[in-house]
Amino acid sequence: MPPAAVPAVLLVVGLLQVTLLAGVVYGWAALRAILLAEGQYASLCANASRGASLVPGGGGALCNEQEMRLTSVYTSAAWATMAGRLAVGTFQDRFGPRITSSCCCAIEAAGFALLAVADSDAFDAFVPALLLVIPTL
């Protein structure tokens, strides 16, 4: 690759990373709505007390146990966001931005794959998935 093309390639790779990987940071409200629409953690509501809030787009009542489980998923991911910054920053200081970026993309892809197969009844992996996705951003 000609040396003059390197900055343009780095810019394109950086923009691609941001476009594909950075939306999760501010997307909890949308992700929460999707999880509720899919009925994640709805099995906790079978014999539970019902809250007053309504599930977006679902029309049903959101029970307290379901809300608490979603809140714990969010809290874990929010904590990982802050703790992950230190780990990723230390890793970048030691190994440089190229290796760090490559490793973070691989870790985040694994987190997205885990998030895709997660199901609150069969394979509850929402917390581990978000722990892999969020800190690497």
Tab-separated table of N, CA and C in Angstrom:
chain	number	residue	atom	x	y	z
A	1	MET	N	0.863	-1.179	0.000
A	1	MET	CA	0.000	0.000	0.000
A	1	MET	C	0.904	1.235	0.000
A	2	PRO	N	0.600	2.172	-0.867
A	2	PRO	CA	1.405	3.395	-0.900
A	2	PRO	C	1.262	4.166	0.417
A	3	PRO	N	2.337	4.759	0.890
A	3	PRO	CA	2.287	5.474	2.165
A	3	PRO	C	1.241	6.592	2.202
A	4	ALA	N	0.938	7.185	1.063
A	4	ALA	CA	-0.048	8.261	1.041
A	4	ALA	C	-1.471	7.746	1.281
A	5	ALA	N	-1.716	6.468	1.042
A	5	ALA	CA	-3.055	5.905	1.196
A	5	ALA	C	-3.346	5.450	2.626
A	6	VAL	N	-2.331	5.317	3.452
A	6	VAL	CA	-2.503	4.805	4.817
A	6	VAL	C	-3.475	5.654	5.641
A	7	PRO	N	-3.361	6.986	5.659
A	7	PRO	CA	-4.325	7.768	6.447
A	7	PRO	C	-5.772	7.583	5.992
A	8	ALA	N	-5.989	7.480	4.693
A	8	ALA	CA	-7.355	7.294	4.186
A	8	ALA	C	-7.905	5.929	4.596
A	9	VAL	N	-7.067	4.900	4.541
A	9	VAL	CA	-7.496	3.555	4.944
A	9	VAL	C	-7.809	3.530	6.432
A	10	LEU	N	-6.971	4.155	7.244
A	10	LEU	CA	-7.220	4.212	8.683
A	10	LEU	C	-8.514	4.957	8.997
A	11	LEU	N	-8.785	6.013	8.254
A	11	LEU	CA	-10.026	6.755	8.447
A	11	LEU	C	-11.238	5.889	8.124
A	12	VAL	N	-11.178	5.172	7.011
A	12	VAL	CA	-12.288	4.310	6.612
A	12	VAL	C	-12.494	3.188	7.628
A	13	VAL	N	-11.417	2.569	8.097
A	13	VAL	CA	-11.520	1.503	9.096
A	13	VAL	C	-12.093	2.057	10.397
A	14	GLY	N	-11.630	3.226	10.819
A	14	GLY	CA	-12.148	3.846	12.032
A	14	GLY	C	-13.629	4.178	11.940
A	15	LEU	N	-14.053	4.737	10.828
A	15	LEU	CA	-15.470	5.043	10.634
A	15	LEU	C	-16.321	3.775	10.584
A	16	LEU	N	-15.794	2.731	9.974
A	16	LEU	CA	-16.498	1.456	9.920
A	16	LEU	C	-16.666	0.866	11.326
A	17	GLN	N	-15.611	0.937	12.139
A	17	GLN	CA	-15.696	0.442	13.513
A	17	GLN	C	-16.739	1.213	14.310
A	18	VAL	N	-16.727	2.515	14.200
A	18	VAL	CA	-17.686	3.332	14.949
A	18	VAL	C	-19.108	3.041	14.486
A	19	THR	N	-19.296	2.920	13.172
A	19	THR	CA	-20.627	2.665	12.634
A	19	THR	C	-21.169	1.312	13.083
A	20	LEU	N	-20.345	0.288	13.069
A	20	LEU	CA	-20.812	-1.054	13.383
A	20	LEU	C	-20.829	-1.380	14.868
A	21	LEU	N	-19.971	-0.737	15.654
A	21	LEU	CA	-19.780	-1.195	17.019
A	21	LEU	C	-20.155	-0.210	18.114
A	22	ALA	N	-20.297	1.056	17.837
A	22	ALA	CA	-20.458	2.031	18.914
A	22	ALA	C	-21.905	2.365	19.260
A	23	GLY	N	-22.872	1.840	18.568
A	23	GLY	CA	-24.258	2.199	18.826
A	23	GLY	C	-24.832	1.645	20.111
A	24	VAL	N	-24.221	0.619	20.676
A	24	VAL	CA	-24.755	-0.024	21.866
A	24	VAL	C	-24.633	0.866	23.102
A	25	VAL	N	-23.663	1.733	23.133
A	25	VAL	CA	-23.432	2.553	24.318
A	25	VAL	C	-24.664	3.352	24.691
A	26	TYR	N	-25.275	3.981	23.732
A	26	TYR	CA	-26.428	4.834	24.022
A	26	TYR	C	-27.746	4.169	23.620
A	27	GLY	N	-27.718	2.871	23.336
A	27	GLY	CA	-28.894	2.213	22.823
A	27	GLY	C	-29.630	1.327	23.803
A	28	TRP	N	-29.441	1.509	25.122
A	28	TRP	CA	-30.107	0.623	26.073
A	28	TRP	C	-31.619	0.739	25.994
A	29	ALA	N	-32.156	1.921	25.829
A	29	ALA	CA	-33.618	2.073	25.773
A	29	ALA	C	-34.193	1.265	24.607
A	30	ALA	N	-33.550	1.320	23.468
A	30	ALA	CA	-34.022	0.543	22.310
A	30	ALA	C	-33.819	-0.946	22.530
A	31	LEU	N	-32.684	-1.325	23.100
A	31	LEU	CA	-32.426	-2.737	23.368
A	31	LEU	C	-33.406	-3.279	24.403
A	32	ARG	N	-33.713	-2.493	25.405
A	32	ARG	CA	-34.690	-2.889	26.435
A	32	ARG	C	-36.061	-3.119	25.792
A	33	ALA	N	-36.462	-2.219	24.901
A	33	ALA	CA	-37.749	-2.365	24.211
A	33	ALA	C	-37.779	-3.638	23.371
A	34	ILE	N	-36.676	-3.963	22.721
A	34	ILE	CA	-36.603	-5.184	21.918
A	34	ILE	C	-36.694	-6.413	22.813
A	35	LEU	N	-35.968	-6.392	23.923
A	35	LEU	CA	-36.010	-7.526	24.848
A	35	LEU	C	-37.424	-7.742	25.394
A	36	LEU	N	-38.103	-6.654	25.707
A	36	LEU	CA	-39.475	-6.769	26.203
A	36	LEU	C	-40.418	-7.268	25.113
A	37	ALA	N	-40.248	-6.781	23.894
A	37	ALA	CA	-41.102	-7.216	22.787
A	37	ALA	C	-40.896	-8.701	22.478
A	38	GLU	N	-39.669	-9.195	22.693
A	38	GLU	CA	-39.384	-10.613	22.486
A	38	GLU	C	-39.883	-11.472	23.649
A	39	GLY	N	-40.302	-10.838	24.731
A	39	GLY	CA	-40.788	-11.583	25.887
A	39	GLY	C	-39.690	-12.113	26.782
A	40	GLN	N	-38.508	-11.495	26.703
A	40	GLN	CA	-37.414	-11.934	27.566
A	40	GLN	C	-37.776	-11.675	29.024
A	41	TYR	N	-37.509	-12.651	29.852
A	41	TYR	CA	-37.795	-12.627	31.291
A	41	TYR	C	-39.290	-12.548	31.592
A	42	ALA	N	-40.151	-12.775	30.620
A	42	ALA	CA	-41.595	-12.761	30.862
A	42	ALA	C	-42.015	-13.945	31.720
A	43	SER	N	-41.226	-15.018	31.694
A	43	SER	CA	-41.558	-16.178	32.518
A	43	SER	C	-41.501	-15.857	34.008
A	44	LEU	N	-40.801	-14.800	34.364
A	44	LEU	CA	-40.749	-14.376	35.763
A	44	LEU	C	-42.078	-13.789	36.219
A	45	CYS	N	-42.937	-13.457	35.273
A	45	CYS	CA	-44.202	-12.798	35.582
A	45	CYS	C	-45.366	-13.766	35.751
A	46	ALA	N	-45.132	-15.052	35.648
A	46	ALA	CA	-46.226	-16.022	35.688
A	46	ALA	C	-47.075	-15.890	36.945
A	47	ASN	N	-46.459	-15.897	38.096
A	47	ASN	CA	-47.191	-15.778	39.355
A	47	ASN	C	-46.708	-14.574	40.144
A	48	ALA	N	-46.253	-13.548	39.432
A	48	ALA	CA	-45.660	-12.398	40.104
A	48	ALA	C	-46.644	-11.246	40.188
A	49	SER	N	-46.309	-10.324	41.034
A	49	SER	CA	-47.126	-9.111	41.136
A	49	SER	C	-46.873	-8.232	39.925
A	50	ARG	N	-47.894	-7.653	39.396
A	50	ARG	CA	-47.779	-6.820	38.201
A	50	ARG	C	-47.556	-5.369	38.588
A	51	GLY	N	-46.654	-4.724	37.862
A	51	GLY	CA	-46.416	-3.301	38.080
A	51	GLY	C	-47.397	-2.491	37.271
A	52	ALA	N	-47.289	-1.191	37.381
A	52	ALA	CA	-48.225	-0.320	36.693
A	52	ALA	C	-47.754	0.067	35.292
A	53	SER	N	-46.473	-0.138	34.998
A	53	SER	CA	-45.971	0.297	33.703
A	53	SER	C	-46.350	-0.697	32.616
A	54	LEU	N	-46.442	-0.210	31.403
A	54	LEU	CA	-46.810	-1.053	30.270
A	54	LEU	C	-45.585	-1.388	29.449
A	55	VAL	N	-45.570	-2.575	28.884
A	55	VAL	CA	-44.496	-2.997	28.003
A	55	VAL	C	-44.639	-2.259	26.688
A	56	PRO	N	-43.581	-1.574	26.196
A	56	PRO	CA	-43.679	-0.845	24.935
A	56	PRO	C	-44.006	-1.779	23.781
A	57	GLY	N	-45.107	-1.515	23.116
A	57	GLY	CA	-45.490	-2.285	21.947
A	57	GLY	C	-46.121	-3.624	22.274
A	58	GLY	N	-46.028	-4.063	23.510
A	58	GLY	CA	-46.564	-5.363	23.866
A	58	GLY	C	-47.963	-5.277	24.434
A	59	GLY	N	-48.302	-4.178	25.072
A	59	GLY	CA	-49.626	-3.990	25.609
A	59	GLY	C	-49.863	-4.643	26.948
A	60	GLY	N	-48.942	-5.492	27.407
A	60	GLY	CA	-49.113	-6.165	28.682
A	60	GLY	C	-48.433	-5.406	29.797
A	61	ALA	N	-48.724	-5.839	31.003
A	61	ALA	CA	-48.105	-5.204	32.158
A	61	ALA	C	-46.724	-5.793	32.391
A	62	LEU	N	-45.825	-4.985	32.822
A	62	LEU	CA	-44.460	-5.380	33.126
A	62	LEU	C	-44.401	-5.690	34.616
A	63	CYS	N	-44.031	-6.916	34.977
A	63	CYS	CA	-43.998	-7.265	36.397
A	63	CYS	C	-42.705	-6.762	37.036
A	64	ASN	N	-42.732	-6.681	38.342
A	64	ASN	CA	-41.587	-6.152	39.078
A	64	ASN	C	-40.353	-7.037	38.909
A	65	GLU	N	-40.525	-8.341	38.884
A	65	GLU	CA	-39.391	-9.256	38.748
A	65	GLU	C	-38.710	-9.099	37.386
A	66	GLN	N	-39.510	-8.914	36.348
A	66	GLN	CA	-38.954	-8.705	35.007
A	66	GLN	C	-38.190	-7.381	34.961
A	67	GLU	N	-38.761	-6.362	35.546
A	67	GLU	CA	-38.091	-5.064	35.590
A	67	GLU	C	-36.779	-5.139	36.371
A	68	MET	N	-36.774	-5.867	37.476
A	68	MET	CA	-35.554	-6.004	38.280
A	68	MET	C	-34.466	-6.754	37.513
A	69	ARG	N	-34.850	-7.782	36.766
A	69	ARG	CA	-33.854	-8.535	36.003
A	69	ARG	C	-33.257	-7.682	34.897
A	70	LEU	N	-34.092	-6.925	34.186
A	70	LEU	CA	-33.578	-6.030	33.144
A	70	LEU	C	-32.703	-4.936	33.743
A	71	THR	N	-33.067	-4.458	34.918
A	71	THR	CA	-32.254	-3.444	35.590
A	71	THR	C	-30.899	-4.016	35.980
A	72	SER	N	-30.854	-5.268	36.413
A	72	SER	CA	-29.566	-5.867	36.766
A	72	SER	C	-28.690	-6.077	35.530
A	73	VAL	N	-29.304	-6.397	34.392
A	73	VAL	CA	-28.542	-6.505	33.144
A	73	VAL	C	-27.931	-5.151	32.797
A	74	TYR	N	-28.737	-4.088	32.896
A	74	TYR	CA	-28.252	-2.750	32.590
A	74	TYR	C	-27.161	-2.315	33.571
A	75	THR	N	-27.363	-2.588	34.842
A	75	THR	CA	-26.387	-2.185	35.854
A	75	THR	C	-25.042	-2.867	35.629
A	76	SER	N	-25.076	-4.135	35.291
A	76	SER	CA	-23.839	-4.861	35.002
A	76	SER	C	-23.112	-4.257	33.802
A	77	ALA	N	-23.862	-3.942	32.767
A	77	ALA	CA	-23.258	-3.352	31.571
A	77	ALA	C	-22.735	-1.946	31.844
A	78	ALA	N	-23.456	-1.167	32.651
A	78	ALA	CA	-22.997	0.184	32.978
A	78	ALA	C	-21.721	0.130	33.802
A	79	TRP	N	-21.654	-0.811	34.746
A	79	TRP	CA	-20.434	-0.964	35.542
A	79	TRP	C	-19.272	-1.368	34.638
A	80	ALA	N	-19.525	-2.295	33.712
A	80	ALA	CA	-18.479	-2.754	32.801
A	80	ALA	C	-17.984	-1.635	31.896
A	81	THR	N	-18.854	-0.698	31.584
A	81	THR	CA	-18.437	0.436	30.761
A	81	THR	C	-17.331	1.225	31.443
A	82	MET	N	-17.523	1.496	32.726
A	82	MET	CA	-16.523	2.279	33.457
A	82	MET	C	-15.261	1.460	33.739
A	83	ALA	N	-15.418	0.235	34.174
A	83	ALA	CA	-14.259	-0.609	34.478
A	83	ALA	C	-13.503	-0.976	33.206
A	84	GLY	N	-14.223	-1.161	32.119
A	84	GLY	CA	-13.600	-1.534	30.859
A	84	GLY	C	-12.701	-0.461	30.287
A	85	ARG	N	-13.032	0.768	30.556
A	85	ARG	CA	-12.185	1.867	30.057
A	85	ARG	C	-10.763	1.750	30.600
A	86	LEU	N	-10.639	1.426	31.870
A	86	LEU	CA	-9.319	1.273	32.478
A	86	LEU	C	-8.572	0.104	31.849
A	87	ALA	N	-9.240	-1.024	31.690
A	87	ALA	CA	-8.598	-2.207	31.125
A	87	ALA	C	-8.177	-1.977	29.670
A	88	VAL	N	-9.076	-1.409	28.878
A	88	VAL	CA	-8.765	-1.172	27.468
A	88	VAL	C	-7.660	-0.120	27.333
A	89	GLY	N	-7.709	0.912	28.164
A	89	GLY	CA	-6.664	1.946	28.122
A	89	GLY	C	-5.297	1.394	28.485
A	90	THR	N	-5.235	0.558	29.502
A	90	THR	CA	-3.975	-0.064	29.904
A	90	THR	C	-3.455	-0.984	28.806
A	91	PHE	N	-4.365	-1.756	28.210
A	91	PHE	CA	-3.989	-2.640	27.111
A	91	PHE	C	-3.454	-1.829	25.935
A	92	GLN	N	-4.109	-0.716	25.632
A	92	GLN	CA	-3.671	0.112	24.505
A	92	GLN	C	-2.307	0.744	24.782
A	93	ASP	N	-2.056	1.164	25.995
A	93	ASP	CA	-0.749	1.723	26.329
A	93	ASP	C	0.364	0.695	26.135
A	94	ARG	N	0.057	-0.544	26.414
A	94	ARG	CA	1.077	-1.585	26.316
A	94	ARG	C	1.254	-2.102	24.889
A	95	PHE	N	0.151	-2.309	24.155
A	95	PHE	CA	0.230	-2.985	22.858
A	95	PHE	C	-0.034	-2.090	21.658
A	96	GLY	N	-0.517	-0.872	21.870
A	96	GLY	CA	-0.754	0.042	20.770
A	96	GLY	C	-2.178	-0.021	20.234
A	97	PRO	N	-2.550	0.988	19.448
A	97	PRO	CA	-3.934	1.087	18.983
A	97	PRO	C	-4.343	0.029	17.959
A	98	ARG	N	-3.445	-0.429	17.127
A	98	ARG	CA	-3.834	-1.410	16.103
A	98	ARG	C	-4.191	-2.752	16.732
A	99	ILE	N	-3.357	-3.236	17.605
A	99	ILE	CA	-3.633	-4.521	18.255
A	99	ILE	C	-4.845	-4.391	19.159
A	100	THR	N	-4.931	-3.277	19.875
A	100	THR	CA	-6.079	-3.063	20.763
A	100	THR	C	-7.371	-3.028	19.970
A	101	SER	N	-7.386	-2.310	18.873
A	101	SER	CA	-8.581	-2.210	18.042
A	101	SER	C	-8.977	-3.569	17.490
A	102	SER	N	-8.019	-4.329	17.025
A	102	SER	CA	-8.301	-5.662	16.487
A	102	SER	C	-8.854	-6.587	17.564
A	103	CYS	N	-8.242	-6.584	18.743
A	103	CYS	CA	-8.715	-7.431	19.844
A	103	CYS	C	-10.113	-7.011	20.294
A	104	CYS	N	-10.338	-5.711	20.394
A	104	CYS	CA	-11.651	-5.228	20.820
A	104	CYS	C	-12.735	-5.595	19.819
A	105	CYS	N	-12.429	-5.527	18.535
A	105	CYS	CA	-13.413	-5.928	17.514
A	105	CYS	C	-13.742	-7.412	17.634
A	106	ALA	N	-12.734	-8.240	17.881
A	106	ALA	CA	-12.971	-9.678	18.023
A	106	ALA	C	-13.792	-9.974	19.280
A	107	ILE	N	-13.468	-9.330	20.386
A	107	ILE	CA	-14.203	-9.528	21.635
A	107	ILE	C	-15.641	-9.057	21.477
A	108	GLU	N	-15.808	-7.923	20.828
A	108	GLU	CA	-17.149	-7.389	20.638
A	108	GLU	C	-17.978	-8.265	19.703
A	109	ALA	N	-17.362	-8.813	18.672
A	109	ALA	CA	-18.071	-9.734	17.772
A	109	ALA	C	-18.528	-10.970	18.542
A	110	ALA	N	-17.694	-11.475	19.433
A	110	ALA	CA	-18.089	-12.616	20.264
A	110	ALA	C	-19.264	-12.236	21.165
A	111	GLY	N	-19.246	-11.025	21.706
A	111	GLY	CA	-20.348	-10.560	22.540
A	111	GLY	C	-21.643	-10.431	21.756
A	112	PHE	N	-21.567	-9.911	20.538
A	112	PHE	CA	-22.766	-9.802	19.702
A	112	PHE	C	-23.301	-11.181	19.319
A	113	ALA	N	-22.408	-12.131	19.050
A	113	ALA	CA	-22.847	-13.491	18.738
A	113	ALA	C	-23.542	-14.117	19.941
A	114	LEU	N	-22.994	-13.890	21.124
A	114	LEU	CA	-23.615	-14.398	22.347
A	114	LEU	C	-24.960	-13.729	22.593
A	115	LEU	N	-25.039	-12.440	22.315
A	115	LEU	CA	-26.300	-11.711	22.467
A	115	LEU	C	-27.358	-12.230	21.490
A	116	ALA	N	-26.930	-12.625	20.309
A	116	ALA	CA	-27.867	-13.126	19.300
A	116	ALA	C	-28.498	-14.457	19.705
A	117	VAL	N	-27.757	-15.296	20.415
A	117	VAL	CA	-28.297	-16.607	20.796
A	117	VAL	C	-28.864	-16.623	22.214
A	118	ALA	N	-28.740	-15.530	22.937
A	118	ALA	CA	-29.226	-15.477	24.322
A	118	ALA	C	-30.753	-15.530	24.360
A	119	ASP	N	-31.246	-16.228	25.343
A	119	ASP	CA	-32.683	-16.329	25.576
A	119	ASP	C	-32.866	-16.496	27.078
A	120	SER	N	-33.758	-15.725	27.650
A	120	SER	CA	-33.886	-15.719	29.108
A	120	SER	C	-34.353	-17.058	29.668
A	121	ASP	N	-35.024	-17.868	28.867
A	121	ASP	CA	-35.496	-19.165	29.352
A	121	ASP	C	-34.491	-20.283	29.087
A	122	ALA	N	-33.949	-20.350	27.878
A	122	ALA	CA	-33.084	-21.457	27.500
A	122	ALA	C	-31.602	-21.191	27.773
A	123	PHE	N	-31.142	-19.980	27.501
A	123	PHE	CA	-29.713	-19.657	27.597
A	123	PHE	C	-29.569	-18.202	27.996
A	124	ASP	N	-29.669	-17.927	29.272
A	124	ASP	CA	-29.642	-16.551	29.771
A	124	ASP	C	-28.212	-16.029	29.777
A	125	ALA	N	-27.811	-15.410	28.675
A	125	ALA	CA	-26.444	-14.921	28.524
A	125	ALA	C	-26.411	-13.427	28.249
A	126	PHE	N	-27.432	-12.699	28.659
A	126	PHE	CA	-27.463	-11.267	28.372
A	126	PHE	C	-26.364	-10.510	29.107
A	127	VAL	N	-26.137	-10.833	30.370
A	127	VAL	CA	-25.090	-10.142	31.135
A	127	VAL	C	-23.707	-10.453	30.561
A	128	PRO	N	-23.330	-11.730	30.349
A	128	PRO	CA	-22.019	-11.973	29.765
A	128	PRO	C	-21.858	-11.355	28.381
A	129	ALA	N	-22.919	-11.379	27.578
A	129	ALA	CA	-22.840	-10.789	26.241
A	129	ALA	C	-22.553	-9.299	26.315
A	130	LEU	N	-23.281	-8.600	27.166
A	130	LEU	CA	-23.062	-7.165	27.285
A	130	LEU	C	-21.741	-6.847	27.968
A	131	LEU	N	-21.266	-7.734	28.830
A	131	LEU	CA	-19.942	-7.528	29.430
A	131	LEU	C	-18.840	-7.632	28.378
A	132	LEU	N	-19.065	-8.403	27.330
A	132	LEU	CA	-18.098	-8.477	26.237
A	132	LEU	C	-18.247	-7.312	25.273
A	133	VAL	N	-19.459	-6.836	25.079
A	133	VAL	CA	-19.713	-5.795	24.090
A	133	VAL	C	-19.366	-4.415	24.605
A	134	ILE	N	-19.888	-4.032	25.740
A	134	ILE	CA	-19.824	-2.655	26.209
A	134	ILE	C	-18.413	-2.155	26.522
A	135	PRO	N	-17.584	-2.860	27.292
A	135	PRO	CA	-16.300	-2.272	27.699
A	135	PRO	C	-15.327	-2.025	26.572
A	136	THR	N	-15.486	-2.694	25.447
A	136	THR	CA	-14.513	-2.559	24.377
A	136	THR	C	-14.773	-1.347	23.498
A	137	LEU	N	-15.865	-0.634	23.739
A	137	LEU	CA	-16.192	0.500	22.867
A	137	LEU	C	-15.326	1.695	23.156
